[in-house]
Short mmCIF file of C-alpha atoms and ligand atoms in Angstrom, two decimals:
data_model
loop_
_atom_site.label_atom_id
_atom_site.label_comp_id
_atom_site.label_asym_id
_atom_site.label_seq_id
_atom_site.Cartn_x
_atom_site.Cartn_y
_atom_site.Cartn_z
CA UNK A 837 11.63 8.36 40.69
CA UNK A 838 13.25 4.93 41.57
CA UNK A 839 12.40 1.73 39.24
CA UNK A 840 14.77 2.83 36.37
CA UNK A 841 16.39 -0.30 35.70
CA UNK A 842 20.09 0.11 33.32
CA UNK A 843 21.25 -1.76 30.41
CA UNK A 844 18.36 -4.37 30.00
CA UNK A 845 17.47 -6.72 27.15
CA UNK A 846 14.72 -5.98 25.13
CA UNK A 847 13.82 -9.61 24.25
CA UNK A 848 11.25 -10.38 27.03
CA UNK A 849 9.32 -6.83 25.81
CA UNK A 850 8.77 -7.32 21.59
CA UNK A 851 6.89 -10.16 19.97
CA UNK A 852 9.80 -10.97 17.21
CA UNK A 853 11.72 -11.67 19.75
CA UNK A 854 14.71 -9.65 19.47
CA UNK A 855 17.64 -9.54 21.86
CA UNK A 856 19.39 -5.96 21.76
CA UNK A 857 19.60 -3.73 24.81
CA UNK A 858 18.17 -0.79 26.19
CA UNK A 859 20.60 1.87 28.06
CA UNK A 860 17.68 2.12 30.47
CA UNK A 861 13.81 0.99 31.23
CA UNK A 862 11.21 1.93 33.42
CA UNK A 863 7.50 0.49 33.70
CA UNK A 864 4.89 3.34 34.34
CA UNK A 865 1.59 2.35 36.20
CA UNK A 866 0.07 5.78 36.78
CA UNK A 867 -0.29 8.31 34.12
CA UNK A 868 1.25 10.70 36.89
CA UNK A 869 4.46 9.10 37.39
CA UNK A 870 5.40 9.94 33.76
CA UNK A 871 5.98 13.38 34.16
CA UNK A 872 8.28 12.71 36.80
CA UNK A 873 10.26 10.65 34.78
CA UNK A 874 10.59 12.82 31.99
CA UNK A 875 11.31 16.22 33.59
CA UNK A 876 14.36 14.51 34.71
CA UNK A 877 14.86 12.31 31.49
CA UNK A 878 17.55 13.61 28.63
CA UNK A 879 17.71 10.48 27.18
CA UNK A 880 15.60 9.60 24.02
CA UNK A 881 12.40 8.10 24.91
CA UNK A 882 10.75 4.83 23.21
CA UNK A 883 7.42 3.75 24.28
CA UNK A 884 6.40 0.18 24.42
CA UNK A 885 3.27 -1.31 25.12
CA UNK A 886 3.25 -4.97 23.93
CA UNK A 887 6.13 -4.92 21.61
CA UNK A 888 3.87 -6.65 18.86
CA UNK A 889 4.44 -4.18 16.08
CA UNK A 890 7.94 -3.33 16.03
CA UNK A 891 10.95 -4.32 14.97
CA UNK A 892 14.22 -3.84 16.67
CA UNK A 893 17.78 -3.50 14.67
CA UNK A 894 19.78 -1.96 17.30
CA UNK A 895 20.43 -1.31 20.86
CA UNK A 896 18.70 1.95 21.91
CA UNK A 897 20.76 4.26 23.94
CA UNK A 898 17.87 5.61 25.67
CA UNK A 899 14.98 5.41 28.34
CA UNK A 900 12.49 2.33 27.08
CA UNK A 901 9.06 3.74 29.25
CA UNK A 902 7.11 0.47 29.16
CA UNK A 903 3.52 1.45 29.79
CA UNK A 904 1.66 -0.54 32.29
CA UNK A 905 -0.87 2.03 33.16
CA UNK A 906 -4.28 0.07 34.03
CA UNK A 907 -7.82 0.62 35.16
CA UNK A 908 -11.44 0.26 33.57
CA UNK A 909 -13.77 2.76 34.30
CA UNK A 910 -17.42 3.22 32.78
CA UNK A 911 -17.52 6.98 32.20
CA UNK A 912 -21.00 7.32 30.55
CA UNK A 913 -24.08 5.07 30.10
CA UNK A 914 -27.51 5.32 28.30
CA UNK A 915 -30.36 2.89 27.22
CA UNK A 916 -28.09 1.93 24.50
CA UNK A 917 -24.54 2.08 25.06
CA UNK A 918 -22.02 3.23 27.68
CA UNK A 919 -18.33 4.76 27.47
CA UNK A 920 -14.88 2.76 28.95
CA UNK A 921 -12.39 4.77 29.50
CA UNK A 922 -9.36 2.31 29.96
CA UNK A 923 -6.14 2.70 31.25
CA UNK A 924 -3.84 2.44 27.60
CA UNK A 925 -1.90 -0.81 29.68
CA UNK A 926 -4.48 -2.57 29.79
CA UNK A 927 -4.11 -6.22 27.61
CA UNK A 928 -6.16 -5.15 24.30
CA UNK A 929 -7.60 -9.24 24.00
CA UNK A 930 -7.96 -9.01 28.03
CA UNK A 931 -10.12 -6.00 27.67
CA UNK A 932 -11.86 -7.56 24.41
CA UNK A 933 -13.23 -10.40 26.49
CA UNK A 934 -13.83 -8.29 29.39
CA UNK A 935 -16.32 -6.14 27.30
CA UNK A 936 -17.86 -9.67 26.10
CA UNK A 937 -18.05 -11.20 29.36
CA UNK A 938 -20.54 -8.02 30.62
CA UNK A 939 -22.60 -8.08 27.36
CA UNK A 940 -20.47 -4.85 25.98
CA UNK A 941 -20.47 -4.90 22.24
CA UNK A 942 -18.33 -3.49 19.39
CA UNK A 943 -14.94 -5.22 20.14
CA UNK A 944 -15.84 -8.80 19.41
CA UNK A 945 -14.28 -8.86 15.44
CA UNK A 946 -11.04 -7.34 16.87
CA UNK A 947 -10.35 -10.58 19.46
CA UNK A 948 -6.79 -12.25 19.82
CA UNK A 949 -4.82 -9.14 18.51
CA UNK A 950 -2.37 -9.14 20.12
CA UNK A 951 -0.56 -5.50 22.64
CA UNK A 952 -2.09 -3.05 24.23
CA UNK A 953 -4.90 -0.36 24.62
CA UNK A 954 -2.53 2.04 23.78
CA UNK A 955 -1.31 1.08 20.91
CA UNK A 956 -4.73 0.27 19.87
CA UNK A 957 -5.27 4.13 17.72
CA UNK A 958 -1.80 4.26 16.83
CA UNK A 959 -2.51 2.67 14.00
CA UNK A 960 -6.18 1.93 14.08
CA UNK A 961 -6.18 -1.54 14.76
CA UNK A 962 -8.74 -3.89 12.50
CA UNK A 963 -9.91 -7.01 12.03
CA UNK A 964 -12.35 -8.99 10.14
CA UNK A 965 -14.33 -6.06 8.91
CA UNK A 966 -14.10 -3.96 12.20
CA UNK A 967 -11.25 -1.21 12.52
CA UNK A 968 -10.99 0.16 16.51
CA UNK A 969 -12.15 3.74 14.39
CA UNK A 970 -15.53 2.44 14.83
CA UNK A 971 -15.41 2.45 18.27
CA UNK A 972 -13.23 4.92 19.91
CA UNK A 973 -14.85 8.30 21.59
CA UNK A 974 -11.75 9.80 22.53
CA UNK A 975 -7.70 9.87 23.10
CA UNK A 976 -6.29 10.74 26.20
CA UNK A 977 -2.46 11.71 26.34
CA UNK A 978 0.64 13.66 27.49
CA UNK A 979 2.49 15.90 25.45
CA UNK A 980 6.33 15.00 25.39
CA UNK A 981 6.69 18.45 25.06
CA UNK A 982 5.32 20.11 27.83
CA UNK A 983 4.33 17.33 30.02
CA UNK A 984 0.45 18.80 29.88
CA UNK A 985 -2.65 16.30 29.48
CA UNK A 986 -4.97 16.91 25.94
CA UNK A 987 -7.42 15.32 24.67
CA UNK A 988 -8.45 14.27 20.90
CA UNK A 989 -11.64 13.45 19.65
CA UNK A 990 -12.09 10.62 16.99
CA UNK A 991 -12.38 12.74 14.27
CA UNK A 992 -8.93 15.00 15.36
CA UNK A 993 -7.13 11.44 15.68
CA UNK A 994 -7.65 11.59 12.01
CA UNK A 995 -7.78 7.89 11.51
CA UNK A 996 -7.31 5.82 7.88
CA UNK A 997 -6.65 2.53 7.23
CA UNK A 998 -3.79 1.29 9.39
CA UNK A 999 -3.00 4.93 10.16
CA UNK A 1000 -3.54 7.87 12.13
CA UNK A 1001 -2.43 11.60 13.64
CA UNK A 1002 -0.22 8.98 16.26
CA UNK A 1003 1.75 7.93 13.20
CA UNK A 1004 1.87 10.71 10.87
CA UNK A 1005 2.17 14.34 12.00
CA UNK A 1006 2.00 13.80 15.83
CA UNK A 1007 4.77 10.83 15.63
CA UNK A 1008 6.68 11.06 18.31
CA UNK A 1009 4.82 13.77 19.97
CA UNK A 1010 2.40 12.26 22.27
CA UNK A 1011 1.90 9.26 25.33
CA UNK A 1012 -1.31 7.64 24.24
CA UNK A 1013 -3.04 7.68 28.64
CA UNK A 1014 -5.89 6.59 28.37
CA UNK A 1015 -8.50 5.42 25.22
CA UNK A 1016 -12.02 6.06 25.71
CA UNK A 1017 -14.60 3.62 23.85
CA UNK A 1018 -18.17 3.59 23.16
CA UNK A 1019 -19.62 0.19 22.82
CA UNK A 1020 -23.40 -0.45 22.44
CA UNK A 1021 -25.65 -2.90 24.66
CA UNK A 1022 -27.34 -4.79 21.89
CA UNK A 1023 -25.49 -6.57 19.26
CA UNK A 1024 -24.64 -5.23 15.69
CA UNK A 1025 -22.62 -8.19 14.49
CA UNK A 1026 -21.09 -7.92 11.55
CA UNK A 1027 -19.80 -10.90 10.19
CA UNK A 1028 -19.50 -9.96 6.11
CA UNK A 1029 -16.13 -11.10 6.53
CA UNK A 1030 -17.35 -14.07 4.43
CA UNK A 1031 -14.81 -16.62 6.62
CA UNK A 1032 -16.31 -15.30 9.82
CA UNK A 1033 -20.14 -16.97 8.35
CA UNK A 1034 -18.17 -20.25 7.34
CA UNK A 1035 -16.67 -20.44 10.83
CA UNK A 1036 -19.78 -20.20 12.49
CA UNK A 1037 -21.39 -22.35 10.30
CA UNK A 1038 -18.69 -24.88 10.78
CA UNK A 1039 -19.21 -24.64 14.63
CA UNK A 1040 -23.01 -25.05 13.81
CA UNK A 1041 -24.14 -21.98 15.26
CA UNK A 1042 -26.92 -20.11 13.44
CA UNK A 1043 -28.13 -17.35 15.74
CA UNK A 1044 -24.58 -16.17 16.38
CA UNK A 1045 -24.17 -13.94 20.20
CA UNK A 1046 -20.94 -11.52 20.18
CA UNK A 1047 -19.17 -14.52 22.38
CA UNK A 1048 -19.54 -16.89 19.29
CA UNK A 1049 -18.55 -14.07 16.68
CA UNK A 1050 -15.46 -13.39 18.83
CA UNK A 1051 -15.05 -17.42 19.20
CA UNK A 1052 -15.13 -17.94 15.51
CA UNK A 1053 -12.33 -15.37 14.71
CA UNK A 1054 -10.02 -16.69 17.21
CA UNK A 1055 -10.43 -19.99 15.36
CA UNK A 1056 -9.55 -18.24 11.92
CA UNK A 1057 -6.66 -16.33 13.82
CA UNK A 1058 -5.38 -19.47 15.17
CA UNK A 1059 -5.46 -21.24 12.35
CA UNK A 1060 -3.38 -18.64 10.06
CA UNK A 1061 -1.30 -16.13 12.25
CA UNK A 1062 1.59 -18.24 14.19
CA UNK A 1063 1.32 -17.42 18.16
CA UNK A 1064 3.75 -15.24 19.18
CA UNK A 1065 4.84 -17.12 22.19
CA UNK A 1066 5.87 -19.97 19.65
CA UNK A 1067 7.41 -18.39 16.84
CA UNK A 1068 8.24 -14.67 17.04
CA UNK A 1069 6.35 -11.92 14.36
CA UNK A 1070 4.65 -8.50 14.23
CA UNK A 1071 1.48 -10.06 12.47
CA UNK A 1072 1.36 -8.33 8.81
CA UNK A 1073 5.17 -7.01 8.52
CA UNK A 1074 3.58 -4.66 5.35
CA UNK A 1075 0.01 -2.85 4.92
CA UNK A 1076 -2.27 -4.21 1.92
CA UNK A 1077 -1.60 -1.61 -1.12
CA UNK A 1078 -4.07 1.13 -1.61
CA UNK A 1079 -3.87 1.72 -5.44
CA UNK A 1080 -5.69 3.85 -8.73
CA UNK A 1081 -7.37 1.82 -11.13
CA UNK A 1082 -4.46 2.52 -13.44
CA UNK A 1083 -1.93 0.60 -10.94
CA UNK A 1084 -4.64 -2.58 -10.72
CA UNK A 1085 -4.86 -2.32 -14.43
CA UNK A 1086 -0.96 -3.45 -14.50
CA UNK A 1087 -1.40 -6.47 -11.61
CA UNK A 1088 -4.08 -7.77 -13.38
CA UNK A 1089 -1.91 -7.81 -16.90
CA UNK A 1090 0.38 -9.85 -14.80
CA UNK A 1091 -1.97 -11.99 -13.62
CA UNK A 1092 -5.69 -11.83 -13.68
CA UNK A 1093 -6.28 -13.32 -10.56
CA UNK A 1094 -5.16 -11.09 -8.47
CA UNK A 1095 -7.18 -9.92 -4.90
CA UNK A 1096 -8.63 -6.81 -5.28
CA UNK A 1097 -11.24 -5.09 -3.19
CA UNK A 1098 -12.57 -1.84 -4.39
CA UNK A 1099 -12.70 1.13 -2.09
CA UNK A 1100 -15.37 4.10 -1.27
CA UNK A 1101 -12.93 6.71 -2.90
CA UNK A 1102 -12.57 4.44 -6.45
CA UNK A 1103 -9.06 3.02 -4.98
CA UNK A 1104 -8.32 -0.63 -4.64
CA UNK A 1105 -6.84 -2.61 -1.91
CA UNK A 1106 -4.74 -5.80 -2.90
CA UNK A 1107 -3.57 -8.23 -0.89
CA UNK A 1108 0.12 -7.83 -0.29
CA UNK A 1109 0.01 -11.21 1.10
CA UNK A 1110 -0.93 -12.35 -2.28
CA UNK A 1111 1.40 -10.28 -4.34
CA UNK A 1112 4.50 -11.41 -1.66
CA UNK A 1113 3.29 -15.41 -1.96
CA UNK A 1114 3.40 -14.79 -6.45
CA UNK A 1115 6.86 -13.38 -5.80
CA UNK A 1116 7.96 -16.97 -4.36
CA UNK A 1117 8.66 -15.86 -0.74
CA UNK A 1118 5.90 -17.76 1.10
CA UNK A 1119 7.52 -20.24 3.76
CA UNK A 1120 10.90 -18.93 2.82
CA UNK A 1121 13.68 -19.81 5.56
CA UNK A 1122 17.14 -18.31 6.00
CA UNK A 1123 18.37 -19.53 8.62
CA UNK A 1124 16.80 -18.52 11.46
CA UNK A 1125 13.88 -16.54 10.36
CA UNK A 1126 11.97 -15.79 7.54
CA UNK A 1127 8.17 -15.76 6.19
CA UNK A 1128 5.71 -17.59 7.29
CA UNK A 1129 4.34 -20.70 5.35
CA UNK A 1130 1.01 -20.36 6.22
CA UNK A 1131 0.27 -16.27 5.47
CA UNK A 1132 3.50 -14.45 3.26
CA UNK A 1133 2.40 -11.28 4.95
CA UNK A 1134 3.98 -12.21 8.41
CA UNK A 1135 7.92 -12.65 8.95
CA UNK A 1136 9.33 -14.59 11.65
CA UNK A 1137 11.64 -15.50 13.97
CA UNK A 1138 12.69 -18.85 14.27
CA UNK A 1139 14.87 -18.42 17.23
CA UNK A 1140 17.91 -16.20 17.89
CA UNK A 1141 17.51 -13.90 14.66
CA UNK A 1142 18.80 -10.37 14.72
CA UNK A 1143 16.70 -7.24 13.45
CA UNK A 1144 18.29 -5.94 10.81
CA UNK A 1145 18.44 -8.74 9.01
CA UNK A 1146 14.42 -9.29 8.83
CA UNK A 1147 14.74 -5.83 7.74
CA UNK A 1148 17.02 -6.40 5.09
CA UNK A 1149 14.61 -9.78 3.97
CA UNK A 1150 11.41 -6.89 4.27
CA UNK A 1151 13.83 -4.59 1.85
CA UNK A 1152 14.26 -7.40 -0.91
CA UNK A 1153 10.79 -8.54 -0.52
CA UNK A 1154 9.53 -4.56 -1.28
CA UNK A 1155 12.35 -5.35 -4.25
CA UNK A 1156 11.08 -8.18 -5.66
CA UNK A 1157 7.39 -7.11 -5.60
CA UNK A 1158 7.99 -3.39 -7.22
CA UNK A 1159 9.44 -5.51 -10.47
CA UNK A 1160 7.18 -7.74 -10.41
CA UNK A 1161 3.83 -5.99 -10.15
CA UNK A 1162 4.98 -2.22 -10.42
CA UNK A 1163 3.47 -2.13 -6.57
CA UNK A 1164 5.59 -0.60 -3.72
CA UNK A 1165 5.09 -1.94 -0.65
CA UNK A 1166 4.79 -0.16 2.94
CA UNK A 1167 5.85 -1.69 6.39
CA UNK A 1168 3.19 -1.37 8.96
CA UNK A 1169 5.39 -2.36 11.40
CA UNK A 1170 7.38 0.39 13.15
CA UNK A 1171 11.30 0.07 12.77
CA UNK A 1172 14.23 0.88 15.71
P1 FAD B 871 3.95 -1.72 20.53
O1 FAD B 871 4.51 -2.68 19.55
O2 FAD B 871 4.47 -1.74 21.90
O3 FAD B 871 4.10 -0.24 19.93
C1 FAD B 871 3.75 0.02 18.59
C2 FAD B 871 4.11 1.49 18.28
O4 FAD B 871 3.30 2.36 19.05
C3 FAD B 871 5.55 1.84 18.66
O5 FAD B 871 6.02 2.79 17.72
C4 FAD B 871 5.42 2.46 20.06
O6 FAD B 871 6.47 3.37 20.33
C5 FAD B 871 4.07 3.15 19.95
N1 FAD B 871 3.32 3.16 21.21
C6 FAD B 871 2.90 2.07 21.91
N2 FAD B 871 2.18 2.46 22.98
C7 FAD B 871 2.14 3.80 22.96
C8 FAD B 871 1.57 4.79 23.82
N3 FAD B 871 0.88 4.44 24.91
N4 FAD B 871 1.72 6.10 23.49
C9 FAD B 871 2.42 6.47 22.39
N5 FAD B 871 3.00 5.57 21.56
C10 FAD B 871 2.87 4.26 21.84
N6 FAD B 871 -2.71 -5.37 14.11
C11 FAD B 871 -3.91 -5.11 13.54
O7 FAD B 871 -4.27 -3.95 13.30
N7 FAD B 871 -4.77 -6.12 13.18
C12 FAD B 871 -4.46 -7.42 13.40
O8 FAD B 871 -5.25 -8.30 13.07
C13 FAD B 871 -3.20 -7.72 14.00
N8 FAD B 871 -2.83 -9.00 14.21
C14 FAD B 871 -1.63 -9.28 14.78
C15 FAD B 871 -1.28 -10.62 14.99
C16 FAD B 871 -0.07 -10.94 15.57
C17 FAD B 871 0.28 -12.40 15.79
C18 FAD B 871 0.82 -9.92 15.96
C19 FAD B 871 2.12 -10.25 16.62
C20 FAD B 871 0.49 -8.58 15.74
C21 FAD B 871 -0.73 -8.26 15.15
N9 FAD B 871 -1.12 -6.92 14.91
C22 FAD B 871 -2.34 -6.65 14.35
C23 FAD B 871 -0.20 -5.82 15.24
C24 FAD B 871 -0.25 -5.37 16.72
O9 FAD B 871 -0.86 -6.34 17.52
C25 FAD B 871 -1.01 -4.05 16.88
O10 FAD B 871 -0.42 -3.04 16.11
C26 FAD B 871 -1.04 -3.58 18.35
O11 FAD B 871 -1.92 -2.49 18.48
C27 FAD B 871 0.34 -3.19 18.87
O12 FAD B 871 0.20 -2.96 20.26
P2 FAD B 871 1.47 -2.97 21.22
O13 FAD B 871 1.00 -2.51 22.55
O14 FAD B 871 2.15 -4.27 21.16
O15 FAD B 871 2.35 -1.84 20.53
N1 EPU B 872 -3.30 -14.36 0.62
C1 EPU B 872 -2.52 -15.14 -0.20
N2 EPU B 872 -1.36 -15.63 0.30
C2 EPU B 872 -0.95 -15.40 1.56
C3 EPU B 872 -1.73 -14.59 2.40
C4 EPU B 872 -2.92 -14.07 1.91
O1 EPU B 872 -2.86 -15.38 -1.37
O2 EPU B 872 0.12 -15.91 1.94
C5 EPU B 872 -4.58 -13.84 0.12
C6 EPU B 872 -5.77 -14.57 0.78
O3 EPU B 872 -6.08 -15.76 0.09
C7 EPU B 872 -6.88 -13.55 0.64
C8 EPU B 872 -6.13 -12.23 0.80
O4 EPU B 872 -4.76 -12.50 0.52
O5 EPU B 872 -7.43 -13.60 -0.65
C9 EPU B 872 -6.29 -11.60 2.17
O6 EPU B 872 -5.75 -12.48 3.16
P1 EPU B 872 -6.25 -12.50 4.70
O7 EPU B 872 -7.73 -12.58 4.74
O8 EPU B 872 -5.45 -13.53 5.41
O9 EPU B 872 -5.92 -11.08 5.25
P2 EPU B 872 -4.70 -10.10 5.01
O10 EPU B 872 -5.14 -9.04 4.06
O11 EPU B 872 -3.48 -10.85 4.67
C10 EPU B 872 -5.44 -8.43 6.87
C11 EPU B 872 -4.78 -7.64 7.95
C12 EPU B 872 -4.64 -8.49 9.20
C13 EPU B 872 -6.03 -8.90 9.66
C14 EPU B 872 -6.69 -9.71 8.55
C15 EPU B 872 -8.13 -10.05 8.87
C16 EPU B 872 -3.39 -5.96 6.94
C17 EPU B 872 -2.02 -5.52 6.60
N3 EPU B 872 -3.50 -7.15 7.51
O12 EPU B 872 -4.55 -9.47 6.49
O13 EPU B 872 -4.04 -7.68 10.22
O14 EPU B 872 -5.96 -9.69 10.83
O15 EPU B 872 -6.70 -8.92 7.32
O16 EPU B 872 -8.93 -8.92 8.80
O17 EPU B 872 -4.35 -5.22 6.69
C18 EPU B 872 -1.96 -6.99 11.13
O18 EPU B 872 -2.27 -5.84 10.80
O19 EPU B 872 -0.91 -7.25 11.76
C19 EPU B 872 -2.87 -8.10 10.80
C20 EPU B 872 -2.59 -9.37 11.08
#
């Protein structure tokens, strides 16, 4: 297999922005060229799709497989809805407004984020109300072990909030192919997201189509999340707490206006945005990077920062909020 390019920097290929190097990279276009690469491979292997949710503290001495496998193809189709399998290189937003541009619907909460179709059940991507859960038939990959091709249904991909099989027991263990997706023909908007109805209602639309649903969240995106291509970030750097009553009990002693959004199972879900901003970090700069002043949720990268320390800044952060509100915090974003 030619196209194995040595000693490259990683900067171009994750959204923070980080410069370190990998000991080798290939892009992969067709599912089939990746077990030619890796019968041959005895490097360690790190898969990239977008680079949006990771961070990288050191060089890898390894074989970076950036996948750029493509292709849309409509599988399945009834009076109702139809199934997309897509090629897991595809641009997740590209593909969002592809699906709204033919009248597809299901995707529209989930516009502007930002990687690939890969990525997309690695951690069940959501927006706005909508998690990618909601939408997904099946998961098409290739087992790093033995090269062969399996299949998992939604319910084996086991997905939670922010999590699934990709990133707890099968870590490591898989290339996500291929992502299968059913997506009805007639609308089921769901704007409950109560900033999604003020959005619209600001652009003066009352009978809202998925275009204007998926028009009104890019404005609320826009307006909070800093674009990548400006100032480099992973989007939330840590997951929103999911805690017993017991644990709320405490944040609310500390202060009684803290975020909380009860769950199905009796849990709670705070806003770790919220609980980081109380802790005094919001718009904090050192130096070169920092968090952001407009959501405390998102670090960034002002220019030239290195990796470890935003990691270090995401350590005292998880610090500062454990003695202040008894709350640990977890990264969503995946660490080199
Ligand atoms: P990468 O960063 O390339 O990879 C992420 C992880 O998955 C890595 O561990 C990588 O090794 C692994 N991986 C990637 N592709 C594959 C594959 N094909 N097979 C196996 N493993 C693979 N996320 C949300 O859920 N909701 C949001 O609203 C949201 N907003 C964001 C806003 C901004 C500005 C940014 C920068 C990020 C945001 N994110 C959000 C996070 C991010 O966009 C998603 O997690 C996205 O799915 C990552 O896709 P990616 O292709 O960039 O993944
Ligand atoms: N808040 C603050 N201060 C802040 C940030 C938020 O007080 O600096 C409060 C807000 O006022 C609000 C609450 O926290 O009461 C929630 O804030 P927001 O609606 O901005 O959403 P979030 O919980 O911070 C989550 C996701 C985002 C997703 C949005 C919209 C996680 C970890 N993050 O953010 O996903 O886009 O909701 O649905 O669940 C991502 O995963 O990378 C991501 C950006």
């Amino acid at each position: 297999m030619t196209g194995i390019r040595e000693n490259i920097s990683l900067k171009p290929y994750n959204t923070f922005g980080i410069d370190v190097q990998a000991r080798a990279f290939v892009s992969v276009t067709e599912a089939s060229q990746l077990k030619e690469i890796l019968e041959k491979n005895t490097l360690p292997v790190l898969i990239l799709g977008g680079g949006s949710n990771i961070l990288l503290t050191r060089d890898f001495d390894g074989l970076v497989i950036k996948n750029d496998i493509r292709g849309i193809e409509l599988v399945d189709e009834d009076d109702d809805s139809l199934v997309l399998k897509v090629g897991a290189g595809e641009v997740w937003h590209d593909f969002v407004m592809y699906c709204i541009e033919k009248g597809y619907c299901g995707l529209e909460n989930l516009s502007l984020i930002p990687g690939c179709v890969g990525a997309s059940p690695m951690q069940n991507i959501g927006a706005y109300g909508v998690e990618v859960k909601d939408v997904i038939r099946e998961v098409e990959v290739m087992d790093l072990a033995d090269f062969s091709k399996k299949t998992f249904s939604n319910e084996a991909c086991e997905f939670g909030y922010r999590s699934s099989i990709f990133k707890t027991w099968a870590k490591g263990k898989y290339f996500i192919t291929a992502v299968s997706f059913r997506l009805t023909k007639k609308p089921n908007l769901n704007t409950s997201y109560g900033a999604i109805d003020s959005e619209l209602h600001a652009m003066g639309i009352q009978q809202p189509t998925i275009k204007d649903v998926s028009t009104a969240v890019i404005r609320i995106r826009q307006s909070k999340l800093p674009d990548p291509k400006e100032i480099g970030n992973s989007g939330s750097f840590f997951k929103n707490p999911v805690v017993e009553q017991v644990v709320l009990d405490q944040v609310l002693q500390c202060d009684p206006d803290a975020p909380n959004y009860p769950q199905p199972d009796g849990t709670f879900k705070l806003a770790a945005g919220w609980l980081i901003e109380k802790c005094g970090w919001k718009g904090k700069l050192l130096g070169n990077y920092g968090v952001h002043d407009k959501q405390a949720l998102v670090l960034v990268n002002h220019g030239g920062a290195n990796g470890k320390d935003i990691f270090e800044l995401s350590e005292a952060i998880i610090t500062s909020v454990q003695e202040k509100f008894g709350v640990t915090l977890e990264r969503e974003v995946n660490i080199l």
